[in-house]
mmCIF file of C-alpha atoms in Angstrom:
data_model
loop_
_atom_site.group_PDB
_atom_site.id
_atom_site.type_symbol
_atom_site.label_atom_id
_atom_site.label_comp_id
_atom_site.label_asym_id
_atom_site.label_seq_id
_atom_site.Cartn_x
_atom_site.Cartn_y
_atom_site.Cartn_z
ATOM 1 C CA MET A 21 66.866 60.689 -178.584
ATOM 2 C CA ALA A 22 67.187 63.798 -180.899
ATOM 3 C CA GLN A 23 65.501 66.095 -178.340
ATOM 4 C CA THR A 24 67.454 64.899 -175.558
ATOM 5 C CA THR A 25 70.691 65.394 -177.496
ATOM 6 C CA ILE A 26 69.460 69.176 -178.438
ATOM 7 C CA LEU A 27 68.603 69.589 -174.915
ATOM 8 C CA VAL A 28 72.257 68.461 -173.401
ATOM 9 C CA MET A 29 73.809 70.907 -175.903
ATOM 10 C CA ALA A 30 71.565 73.779 -175.118
ATOM 11 C CA LEU A 31 72.523 73.155 -171.465
ATOM 12 C CA LEU A 32 75.985 72.928 -171.969
ATOM 13 C CA GLY A 33 76.002 76.241 -174.037
ATOM 14 C CA LEU A 34 73.334 77.735 -171.750
ATOM 15 C CA SER A 35 72.657 81.680 -171.615
ATOM 16 C CA TYR A 36 71.382 81.903 -168.169
ATOM 17 C CA SER A 37 70.756 85.269 -167.078
ATOM 18 C CA CYS A 38 68.843 85.310 -164.000
ATOM 19 C CA GLN A 39 69.058 87.531 -160.999
ATOM 20 C CA GLU A 40 67.605 87.970 -157.705
ATOM 21 C CA ILE A 41 67.068 91.440 -155.818
ATOM 22 C CA ARG A 42 66.074 92.131 -152.027
ATOM 23 C CA VAL A 43 63.937 95.270 -151.062
ATOM 24 C CA ILE A 44 63.193 95.959 -147.382
ATOM 25 C CA SER A 45 60.367 98.517 -146.710
ATOM 26 C CA GLN A 46 60.117 100.951 -143.889
ATOM 27 C CA ASP A 47 57.313 99.098 -142.245
ATOM 28 C CA GLY A 48 59.731 95.931 -142.059
ATOM 29 C CA GLY A 49 58.502 93.935 -145.023
ATOM 30 C CA VAL A 50 61.113 92.063 -146.821
ATOM 31 C CA VAL A 51 60.583 91.261 -150.532
ATOM 32 C CA VAL A 52 62.604 89.346 -152.850
ATOM 33 C CA GLY A 53 62.382 89.315 -156.590
ATOM 34 C CA ARG A 54 63.835 86.772 -158.984
ATOM 35 C CA SER A 55 63.720 86.448 -162.844
ATOM 36 C CA MET A 56 64.017 83.025 -164.705
ATOM 37 C CA GLU A 57 65.929 83.560 -168.236
ATOM 38 C CA PHE A 58 66.609 80.348 -170.113
ATOM 39 C CA ASN A 59 67.288 78.999 -173.782
ATOM 40 C CA ILE A 60 65.293 76.132 -173.847
ATOM 41 C CA PRO A 61 61.390 75.591 -173.479
ATOM 42 C CA LEU A 62 60.382 75.541 -169.761
ATOM 43 C CA GLU A 63 57.081 74.091 -168.383
ATOM 44 C CA SER A 64 57.111 75.997 -165.021
ATOM 45 C CA TYR A 65 54.991 75.693 -162.038
ATOM 46 C CA LEU A 66 54.522 76.650 -158.649
ATOM 47 C CA VAL A 67 54.274 73.777 -156.147
ATOM 48 C CA SER A 68 52.778 73.866 -152.756
ATOM 49 C CA GLU A 69 53.880 71.254 -150.230
ATOM 50 C CA PRO A 70 52.679 70.737 -146.684
ATOM 51 C CA ALA A 71 54.572 70.367 -143.484
ATOM 52 C CA ASP A 72 55.890 66.928 -142.988
ATOM 53 C CA THR A 73 56.414 66.269 -146.546
ATOM 54 C CA VAL A 74 58.845 63.361 -147.064
ATOM 55 C CA HIS A 75 61.999 64.111 -149.272
ATOM 56 C CA GLN A 76 64.233 60.927 -150.289
ATOM 57 C CA ILE A 77 67.637 61.295 -151.346
ATOM 58 C CA PRO A 78 69.845 58.606 -153.267
ATOM 59 C CA LEU A 79 72.940 57.698 -151.795
ATOM 60 C CA PRO A 80 76.432 58.095 -153.365
ATOM 61 C CA PRO A 81 77.875 55.102 -155.123
ATOM 62 C CA ASN A 82 80.208 53.963 -152.168
ATOM 63 C CA CYS A 83 77.562 54.165 -149.536
ATOM 64 C CA GLN A 84 75.463 51.363 -148.308
ATOM 65 C CA GLY A 85 72.027 51.508 -146.493
ATOM 66 C CA ASP A 86 68.660 53.429 -146.977
ATOM 67 C CA PRO A 87 68.644 56.441 -148.887
ATOM 68 C CA VAL A 88 68.920 59.786 -146.832
ATOM 69 C CA THR A 89 65.509 60.959 -145.815
ATOM 70 C CA PHE A 90 64.176 64.534 -144.376
ATOM 71 C CA SER A 91 60.935 66.056 -143.803
ATOM 72 C CA ASN A 92 59.676 69.684 -144.194
ATOM 73 C CA LYS A 93 59.147 71.462 -141.068
ATOM 74 C CA PHE A 94 57.114 74.034 -142.825
ATOM 75 C CA LYS A 95 54.894 74.619 -145.634
ATOM 76 C CA THR A 96 56.518 75.365 -148.648
ATOM 77 C CA ILE A 97 56.106 76.809 -152.228
ATOM 78 C CA THR A 98 58.860 75.899 -154.623
ATOM 79 C CA ASN A 99 59.480 76.474 -158.441
ATOM 80 C CA TRP A 100 59.415 73.023 -160.487
ATOM 81 C CA ASN A 101 60.494 73.198 -164.148
ATOM 82 C CA SER A 102 59.721 70.453 -166.678
ATOM 83 C CA VAL A 103 61.667 70.426 -169.684
ATOM 84 C CA ILE A 104 60.536 67.951 -172.721
ATOM 85 C CA GLY A 105 58.216 66.165 -170.396
ATOM 86 C CA LYS A 106 60.695 65.620 -167.653
ATOM 87 C CA TRP A 107 60.722 67.207 -164.215
ATOM 88 C CA SER A 108 64.167 68.963 -163.283
ATOM 89 C CA GLU A 109 65.795 67.339 -160.249
ATOM 90 C CA ALA A 110 66.395 70.609 -158.764
ATOM 91 C CA VAL A 111 63.519 73.139 -157.663
ATOM 92 C CA ALA A 112 64.940 76.534 -158.906
ATOM 93 C CA ASP A 113 63.496 78.707 -156.339
ATOM 94 C CA GLY A 114 61.108 78.627 -153.089
ATOM 95 C CA ILE A 115 59.918 80.027 -149.932
ATOM 96 C CA ASN A 116 58.750 78.377 -146.555
ATOM 97 C CA GLU A 117 56.317 79.498 -143.940
ATOM 98 C CA ALA A 118 59.058 80.407 -141.627
ATOM 99 C CA GLY A 119 59.950 83.263 -144.204
ATOM 100 C CA VAL A 120 63.120 81.777 -145.926
ATOM 101 C CA SER A 121 63.792 82.222 -149.563
ATOM 102 C CA VAL A 122 66.208 80.243 -151.550
ATOM 103 C CA SER A 123 67.316 80.679 -155.215
ATOM 104 C CA LEU A 124 69.631 78.769 -157.443
ATOM 105 C CA LEU A 125 71.242 80.879 -160.258
ATOM 106 C CA TRP A 126 73.554 79.596 -163.051
ATOM 107 C CA PHE A 127 77.287 79.652 -162.118
ATOM 108 C CA LYS A 128 78.998 78.630 -165.392
ATOM 109 C CA ASP A 129 82.807 77.789 -165.481
ATOM 110 C CA ASN A 130 83.107 78.561 -161.815
ATOM 111 C CA ALA A 131 81.274 75.755 -159.661
ATOM 112 C CA GLU A 132 82.511 72.695 -158.875
ATOM 113 C CA TYR A 133 81.470 69.989 -155.986
ATOM 114 C CA GLN A 134 82.817 66.739 -154.531
ATOM 115 C CA ASP A 135 83.045 63.722 -156.541
ATOM 116 C CA PRO A 136 80.396 61.526 -155.349
ATOM 117 C CA ALA A 137 82.650 58.667 -155.351
ATOM 118 C CA GLU A 138 84.912 60.182 -152.549
ATOM 119 C CA ILE A 139 81.967 60.016 -150.097
ATOM 120 C CA SER A 140 82.031 56.873 -147.558
ATOM 121 C CA GLY A 141 81.659 55.859 -144.026
ATOM 122 C CA ASP A 142 79.898 58.293 -141.450
ATOM 123 C CA ALA A 143 79.549 61.009 -144.362
ATOM 124 C CA CYS A 144 76.991 59.022 -146.286
ATOM 125 C CA ASN A 145 74.413 59.907 -143.676
ATOM 126 C CA ASN A 146 74.571 63.654 -143.914
ATOM 127 C CA ALA A 147 75.293 64.219 -147.794
ATOM 128 C CA ILE A 148 73.030 65.532 -150.435
ATOM 129 C CA PRO A 149 73.583 66.503 -154.078
ATOM 130 C CA HIS A 150 73.950 70.065 -154.769
ATOM 131 C CA THR A 151 70.610 69.879 -156.873
ATOM 132 C CA LYS A 152 68.784 69.222 -153.616
ATOM 133 C CA ILE A 153 70.277 72.130 -151.507
ATOM 134 C CA ALA A 154 67.026 74.589 -151.951
ATOM 135 C CA THR A 155 64.777 71.531 -151.053
ATOM 136 C CA TYR A 156 66.775 70.913 -147.933
ATOM 137 C CA ILE A 157 67.199 74.435 -146.598
ATOM 138 C CA LEU A 158 63.638 75.331 -147.063
ATOM 139 C CA ALA A 159 62.563 72.042 -145.498
ATOM 140 C CA LYS A 160 64.768 72.527 -142.348
ATOM 141 C CA TYR A 161 65.567 76.169 -141.719
ATOM 142 C CA GLU A 162 63.675 79.176 -140.339
ATOM 143 C CA THR A 163 66.586 81.805 -140.631
ATOM 144 C CA VAL A 164 69.836 82.556 -142.726
ATOM 145 C CA SER A 165 71.574 82.667 -139.047
ATOM 146 C CA GLN A 166 70.898 79.118 -138.548
ATOM 147 C CA VAL A 167 72.136 78.117 -142.153
ATOM 148 C CA LYS A 168 75.395 80.130 -141.160
ATOM 149 C CA GLU A 169 75.498 78.443 -137.781
ATOM 150 C CA ASP A 170 75.401 74.774 -139.332
ATOM 151 C CA LEU A 171 77.949 75.959 -142.273
ATOM 152 C CA ASP A 172 80.362 77.213 -139.644
ATOM 153 C CA SER A 173 80.204 74.189 -137.492
ATOM 154 C CA GLY A 174 80.219 71.645 -140.126
ATOM 155 C CA GLU A 175 76.575 70.316 -139.413
ATOM 156 C CA PHE A 176 75.437 71.355 -142.851
ATOM 157 C CA PRO A 177 75.390 68.342 -145.162
ATOM 158 C CA VAL A 178 78.306 67.365 -147.291
ATOM 159 C CA ILE A 179 77.342 68.744 -150.690
ATOM 160 C CA TRP A 180 78.214 66.216 -153.790
ATOM 161 C CA ALA A 181 77.995 66.819 -157.636
ATOM 162 C CA GLY A 182 74.371 65.849 -158.643
ATOM 163 C CA THR A 183 73.230 65.472 -162.160
ATOM 164 C CA ASP A 184 70.256 66.933 -164.112
ATOM 165 C CA PHE A 185 69.359 66.005 -167.593
ATOM 166 C CA GLY A 186 72.844 64.296 -168.223
ATOM 167 C CA ILE A 187 75.126 67.215 -166.613
ATOM 168 C CA VAL A 188 76.096 68.538 -163.441
ATOM 169 C CA PRO A 189 74.410 71.736 -163.632
ATOM 170 C CA PRO A 190 76.893 74.715 -162.280
ATOM 171 C CA LEU A 191 74.722 76.535 -159.399
ATOM 172 C CA HIS A 192 75.112 79.065 -156.668
ATOM 173 C CA TYR A 193 72.440 79.809 -154.176
ATOM 174 C CA ASN A 194 71.011 83.063 -152.653
ATOM 175 C CA ILE A 195 69.388 82.602 -149.240
ATOM 176 C CA MET A 196 67.342 85.271 -147.764
ATOM 177 C CA ASP A 197 64.958 85.478 -144.544
ATOM 178 C CA ARG A 198 62.157 87.918 -143.325
ATOM 179 C CA THR A 199 64.806 89.774 -141.082
ATOM 180 C CA GLY A 200 66.385 90.947 -144.404
ATOM 181 C CA ALA A 201 69.641 88.898 -143.923
ATOM 182 C CA GLY A 202 71.285 87.405 -147.129
ATOM 183 C CA LEU A 203 73.692 84.614 -147.648
ATOM 184 C CA VAL A 204 75.501 83.695 -150.834
ATOM 185 C CA LEU A 205 76.668 79.853 -151.003
ATOM 186 C CA GLU A 206 79.200 79.006 -153.607
ATOM 187 C CA HIS A 207 81.289 75.707 -154.543
ATOM 188 C CA THR A 208 84.339 76.808 -156.442
ATOM 189 C CA LYS A 209 87.303 75.096 -158.273
ATOM 190 C CA GLU A 210 89.490 77.210 -156.677
ATOM 191 C CA GLU A 211 88.369 77.698 -153.093
ATOM 192 C CA GLY A 212 85.748 75.113 -152.165
ATOM 193 C CA MET A 213 82.690 75.846 -150.334
ATOM 194 C CA LYS A 214 82.644 79.401 -149.088
ATOM 195 C CA TRP A 215 79.508 81.757 -148.395
ATOM 196 C CA TYR A 216 79.218 85.547 -148.101
ATOM 197 C CA ASP A 217 76.876 87.734 -146.240
ATOM 198 C CA ASN A 218 74.890 89.200 -149.307
ATOM 199 C CA THR A 219 74.930 92.737 -147.905
ATOM 200 C CA VAL A 220 73.980 94.274 -151.215
ATOM 201 C CA GLY A 221 70.798 92.396 -151.829
ATOM 202 C CA VAL A 222 71.640 91.515 -155.284
ATOM 203 C CA LEU A 223 72.965 88.295 -157.105
ATOM 204 C CA THR A 224 73.244 87.361 -160.734
ATOM 205 C CA ASN A 225 75.550 84.802 -162.449
ATOM 206 C CA SER A 226 79.054 84.281 -162.830
ATOM 207 C CA PRO A 227 81.846 85.375 -161.669
ATOM 208 C CA PRO A 228 81.552 84.577 -157.924
ATOM 209 C CA TYR A 229 79.727 87.070 -155.617
ATOM 210 C CA ASN A 230 82.976 88.643 -154.116
ATOM 211 C CA TRP A 231 84.168 89.391 -157.808
ATOM 212 C CA HIS A 232 80.866 91.381 -158.251
ATOM 213 C CA MET A 233 81.443 93.191 -155.059
ATOM 214 C CA THR A 234 84.923 94.336 -156.091
ATOM 215 C CA ASN A 235 83.687 95.381 -159.489
ATOM 216 C CA LEU A 236 81.019 97.735 -157.717
ATOM 217 C CA ARG A 237 84.020 99.773 -156.788
ATOM 218 C CA ASN A 238 84.622 100.741 -160.468
ATOM 219 C CA TYR A 239 81.114 102.665 -160.444
ATOM 220 C CA PRO A 240 81.010 105.046 -157.439
ATOM 221 C CA HIS A 241 79.781 108.057 -159.223
ATOM 222 C CA PHE A 242 76.141 107.271 -160.204
ATOM 223 C CA GLN A 243 73.496 109.545 -158.742
ATOM 224 C CA LYS A 244 69.630 110.106 -159.119
ATOM 225 C CA ASN A 245 69.721 114.005 -159.917
ATOM 226 C CA GLU A 246 71.693 116.521 -161.727
ATOM 227 C CA LYS A 247 73.075 118.467 -158.834
ATOM 228 C CA ASP A 248 76.659 119.747 -159.456
ATOM 229 C CA ARG A 249 76.574 118.681 -162.994
ATOM 230 C CA GLU A 250 77.175 121.620 -164.980
ATOM 231 C CA GLY A 251 77.376 119.994 -168.398
ATOM 232 C CA PHE A 252 80.210 119.770 -171.027
ATOM 233 C CA LYS A 253 82.558 122.944 -170.541
ATOM 234 C CA TYR A 254 85.480 123.873 -172.990
ATOM 235 C CA THR A 255 87.423 127.080 -174.006
ATOM 236 C CA THR A 256 88.218 128.291 -177.428
ATOM 237 C CA LEU A 257 89.774 131.633 -178.601
ATOM 238 C CA GLY A 258 89.268 132.973 -175.074
ATOM 239 C CA ASN A 259 85.815 132.116 -174.674
ATOM 240 C CA THR A 260 84.263 129.537 -172.298
ATOM 241 C CA TYR A 261 81.303 127.595 -173.145
ATOM 242 C CA THR A 262 78.940 125.294 -171.221
ATOM 243 C CA LEU A 263 76.770 122.695 -173.063
ATOM 244 C CA SER A 264 74.316 121.964 -170.263
ATOM 245 C CA PRO A 265 72.071 118.845 -170.454
ATOM 246 C CA GLN A 266 68.769 119.043 -171.940
ATOM 247 C CA TRP A 267 67.468 115.968 -170.451
ATOM 248 C CA THR A 268 67.337 114.140 -167.191
ATOM 249 C CA GLY A 269 69.153 111.287 -166.161
ATOM 250 C CA ALA A 270 72.647 112.401 -166.748
ATOM 251 C CA GLY A 271 73.555 111.332 -163.068
ATOM 252 C CA LEU A 272 73.143 107.542 -164.541
ATOM 253 C CA SER A 273 75.345 108.056 -167.659
ATOM 254 C CA GLY A 274 77.489 105.360 -168.196
ATOM 255 C CA LEU A 275 75.356 102.692 -166.147
ATOM 256 C CA PRO A 276 75.695 99.276 -167.750
ATOM 257 C CA GLY A 277 72.676 98.122 -169.801
ATOM 258 C CA GLY A 278 73.700 94.911 -171.126
ATOM 259 C CA TYR A 279 72.515 91.460 -170.100
ATOM 260 C CA THR A 280 75.883 89.975 -169.188
ATOM 261 C CA SER A 281 75.826 89.104 -165.515
ATOM 262 C CA PRO A 282 78.416 91.705 -164.322
ATOM 263 C CA SER A 283 76.147 94.284 -166.199
ATOM 264 C CA ARG A 284 72.955 93.140 -164.507
ATOM 265 C CA PHE A 285 74.709 93.052 -161.163
ATOM 266 C CA VAL A 286 76.005 96.651 -161.235
ATOM 267 C CA LYS A 287 72.661 98.017 -162.590
ATOM 268 C CA ALA A 288 70.262 96.002 -160.009
ATOM 269 C CA ALA A 289 72.793 97.314 -157.247
ATOM 270 C CA THR A 290 72.577 100.778 -158.482
ATOM 271 C CA LEU A 291 69.045 101.021 -158.889
ATOM 272 C CA LEU A 292 68.481 99.466 -155.739
ATOM 273 C CA SER A 293 70.605 101.883 -153.942
ATOM 274 C CA LEU A 294 69.056 104.974 -155.568
ATOM 275 C CA ALA A 295 65.485 104.035 -155.197
ATOM 276 C CA PRO A 296 63.570 105.218 -152.159
ATOM 277 C CA LYS A 297 62.585 102.688 -149.397
ATOM 278 C CA PRO A 298 59.161 101.987 -149.990
ATOM 279 C CA ALA A 299 56.876 103.033 -147.340
ATOM 280 C CA THR A 300 54.832 99.651 -146.961
ATOM 281 C CA THR A 301 55.243 96.057 -147.922
ATOM 282 C CA ASP A 302 52.649 96.505 -150.640
ATOM 283 C CA ASP A 303 54.710 99.304 -152.178
ATOM 284 C CA ALA A 304 57.708 97.119 -152.030
ATOM 285 C CA VAL A 305 56.230 94.540 -154.170
ATOM 286 C CA VAL A 306 55.030 97.101 -156.615
ATOM 287 C CA GLN A 307 58.879 98.562 -156.635
ATOM 288 C CA MET A 308 60.149 95.074 -157.157
ATOM 289 C CA PHE A 309 58.323 94.548 -160.414
ATOM 290 C CA HIS A 310 59.804 97.288 -161.807
ATOM 291 C CA HIS A 311 63.205 96.534 -160.811
ATOM 292 C CA MET A 312 62.910 93.148 -162.417
ATOM 293 C CA ASN A 313 61.219 94.893 -165.432
ATOM 294 C CA ALA A 314 64.603 96.756 -165.964
ATOM 295 C CA ALA A 315 66.421 93.515 -166.921
ATOM 296 C CA ASP A 316 63.470 91.740 -168.704
ATOM 297 C CA ILE A 317 65.075 90.008 -171.778
ATOM 298 C CA PRO A 318 62.642 89.833 -174.863
ATOM 299 C CA GLN A 319 62.461 86.713 -176.800
ATOM 300 C CA GLY A 320 64.913 86.456 -179.860
ATOM 301 C CA VAL A 321 67.182 89.202 -178.499
ATOM 302 C CA ILE A 322 69.743 86.997 -177.256
ATOM 303 C CA GLU A 323 71.012 83.478 -178.659
ATOM 304 C CA ALA A 324 73.254 80.996 -177.150
ATOM 305 C CA GLY A 325 74.396 77.417 -177.457
ATOM 306 C CA PRO A 326 75.395 75.285 -180.432
ATOM 307 C CA GLU A 327 71.694 75.426 -181.678
ATOM 308 C CA ASN A 328 71.628 79.317 -181.415
ATOM 309 C CA LEU A 329 68.455 79.011 -179.037
ATOM 310 C CA SER A 330 66.903 82.090 -177.636
ATOM 311 C CA SER A 331 67.427 82.956 -174.065
ATOM 312 C CA TYR A 332 64.698 85.076 -172.745
ATOM 313 C CA THR A 333 62.911 86.076 -169.579
ATOM 314 C CA HIS A 334 60.116 83.133 -169.002
ATOM 315 C CA TRP A 335 58.822 84.532 -165.905
ATOM 316 C CA ILE A 336 59.203 86.888 -162.897
ATOM 317 C CA MET A 337 58.471 85.962 -159.231
ATOM 318 C CA VAL A 338 58.351 88.323 -156.349
ATOM 319 C CA LYS A 339 58.320 86.686 -152.963
ATOM 320 C CA ASP A 340 56.636 88.563 -150.214
ATOM 321 C CA LEU A 341 58.562 86.832 -147.089
ATOM 322 C CA SER A 342 57.034 88.983 -144.565
ATOM 323 C CA ARG A 343 53.627 87.306 -145.421
ATOM 324 C CA GLY A 344 54.490 84.353 -147.015
ATOM 325 C CA CYS A 345 52.936 85.070 -150.666
ATOM 326 C CA VAL A 346 54.419 84.472 -153.949
ATOM 327 C CA CYS A 347 53.325 87.011 -156.900
ATOM 328 C CA TYR A 348 54.428 86.224 -160.481
ATOM 329 C CA ARG A 349 53.806 86.586 -163.981
ATOM 330 C CA GLY A 350 54.648 84.822 -167.129
ATOM 331 C CA TYR A 351 55.978 85.793 -170.638
ATOM 332 C CA LEU A 352 52.577 85.692 -172.600
ATOM 333 C CA ASP A 353 50.434 86.288 -169.674
ATOM 334 C CA LEU A 354 51.642 89.609 -168.262
ATOM 335 C CA SER A 355 49.080 89.828 -165.352
ATOM 336 C CA VAL A 356 50.252 89.567 -161.951
ATOM 337 C CA LYS A 357 49.005 86.630 -160.045
ATOM 338 C CA ARG A 358 49.417 85.784 -156.218
ATOM 339 C CA ILE A 359 49.475 82.686 -153.807
ATOM 340 C CA CYS A 360 50.052 82.531 -150.347
ATOM 341 C CA LEU A 361 51.250 79.747 -147.801
ATOM 342 C CA SER A 362 48.412 80.713 -145.457
ATOM 343 C CA ASN A 363 45.566 79.204 -147.634
ATOM 344 C CA SER A 364 47.572 76.781 -149.929
ATOM 345 C CA PRO A 365 46.507 73.091 -150.022
ATOM 346 C CA ASP A 366 47.452 70.573 -147.471
ATOM 347 C CA VAL A 367 48.520 68.112 -150.079
ATOM 348 C CA ARG A 368 51.160 68.830 -152.836
ATOM 349 C CA SER A 369 49.628 70.796 -155.503
ATOM 350 C CA ALA A 370 50.963 72.967 -158.490
ATOM 351 C CA VAL A 371 49.652 75.879 -160.703
ATOM 352 C CA LYS A 372 51.123 76.792 -163.848
ATOM 353 C CA ILE A 373 52.845 79.990 -163.954
ATOM 354 C CA GLU A 374 52.593 80.831 -167.817
ATOM 355 C CA GLY A 375 48.843 81.541 -169.102
ATOM 356 C CA LYS A 376 47.401 82.690 -172.279
ATOM 357 C CA PHE A 377 48.045 86.113 -173.959
ATOM 358 C CA GLU A 378 44.311 87.089 -173.574
ATOM 359 C CA ASP A 379 44.584 86.260 -169.767
ATOM 360 C CA GLY A 380 46.957 89.273 -169.186
ATOM 361 C CA PHE A 381 44.675 92.070 -169.964
ATOM 362 C CA ARG A 382 41.469 93.609 -168.663
ATOM 363 C CA ASP A 383 39.081 95.114 -171.271
ATOM 364 C CA THR A 384 38.099 98.510 -169.808
ATOM 365 C CA THR A 385 35.955 99.746 -172.935
ATOM 366 C CA GLU A 386 32.813 99.494 -170.919
ATOM 367 C CA GLU A 387 34.394 101.867 -168.341
ATOM 368 C CA PHE A 388 34.456 104.945 -170.342
ATOM 369 C CA LYS A 389 32.584 108.144 -169.099
ATOM 370 C CA GLN A 390 31.398 110.830 -170.981
ATOM 371 C CA MET A 391 33.246 114.110 -170.721
ATOM 372 C CA ASP A 392 32.435 117.955 -171.355
ATOM 373 C CA SER A 393 33.464 118.560 -175.088
ATOM 374 C CA ASN A 394 35.359 121.718 -173.595
ATOM 375 C CA ALA A 395 36.950 120.054 -170.717
ATOM 376 C CA LEU A 396 40.756 121.155 -171.675
ATOM 377 C CA GLY A 397 42.267 123.599 -169.257
ATOM 378 C CA LYS A 398 39.358 122.996 -166.866
ATOM 379 C CA ASN A 399 38.970 121.149 -163.554
ATOM 380 C CA ALA A 400 39.622 117.428 -164.002
ATOM 381 C CA GLU A 401 36.505 116.066 -163.500
ATOM 382 C CA LEU A 402 34.523 112.977 -164.826
#
């Protein structure tokens, strides 16, 4: 009971600093990176499910009949999280073999969903809790365009407020596909359900996506080089002085570097816009890990909630939508691992994301090669 109380209090005061970024390579590869920050202990897994996996959704309280069911049209790899020995109701992230990615990101103080008690009649047969949106989209859709069509036409299910660990978790959703198209889906107190084309390829947490996009207008001046930057100039006693920078990076002076959601959005969008377009999908995967590392939060740096629990980066996931693979690393085990839909099991199966500290390093002591004792200044040969 005490553990459950602490959990609910932690969730209510949650510091949830996840972010997601999209990179498109010159060869057409689409790579999406996502981090998971949380201030309660997580046991995180990647779960493979075959096509035809059946999902059963409970009915809202004023609905009669059998639960809503739907089946996977595609194989999927999704992120499941266990807290104090209990699975979360929501998968936090995932991809399907059609090349669709869905991520849930915390949306504190902004999210509001329909009261399930308000749903009745014919709506009962096409209604799901918001905690099942990712599962539903990954099971049913091949493109972002299809999701938009159903949202526009009203074919998309009615979304009602689901619960997880005793609360209604505030969430918004980033949906990407292998064409590079992106969609942000939000349910807010002021505007109800809204969706936006994610043109910048970034999503963090609160406020809503359109606020973040407006906020980017405050930061038009960043550049990757020192061109046209003469330094600090001033005049005194008739003499003009120029203090030129003695370092590189002045073009990014003033770039937000904190861990708030607005700061992370601006930083991620800026670095993404300045980084060169990777030549290959492999290059995009490597670049993505570096983008994600730019917002990595060490354990103990941020505390949140009534219990002052530490929020930190539990793991980073890089989704290669073009090839149907997920690359990932944990907090203790820093080695990058990969699983792909093409050879994932045909039964529901799971692999734990976190490993041991010693699993994250490769001992290269035996690879030492003898060198010329006078090698410095000569041709670099071994």
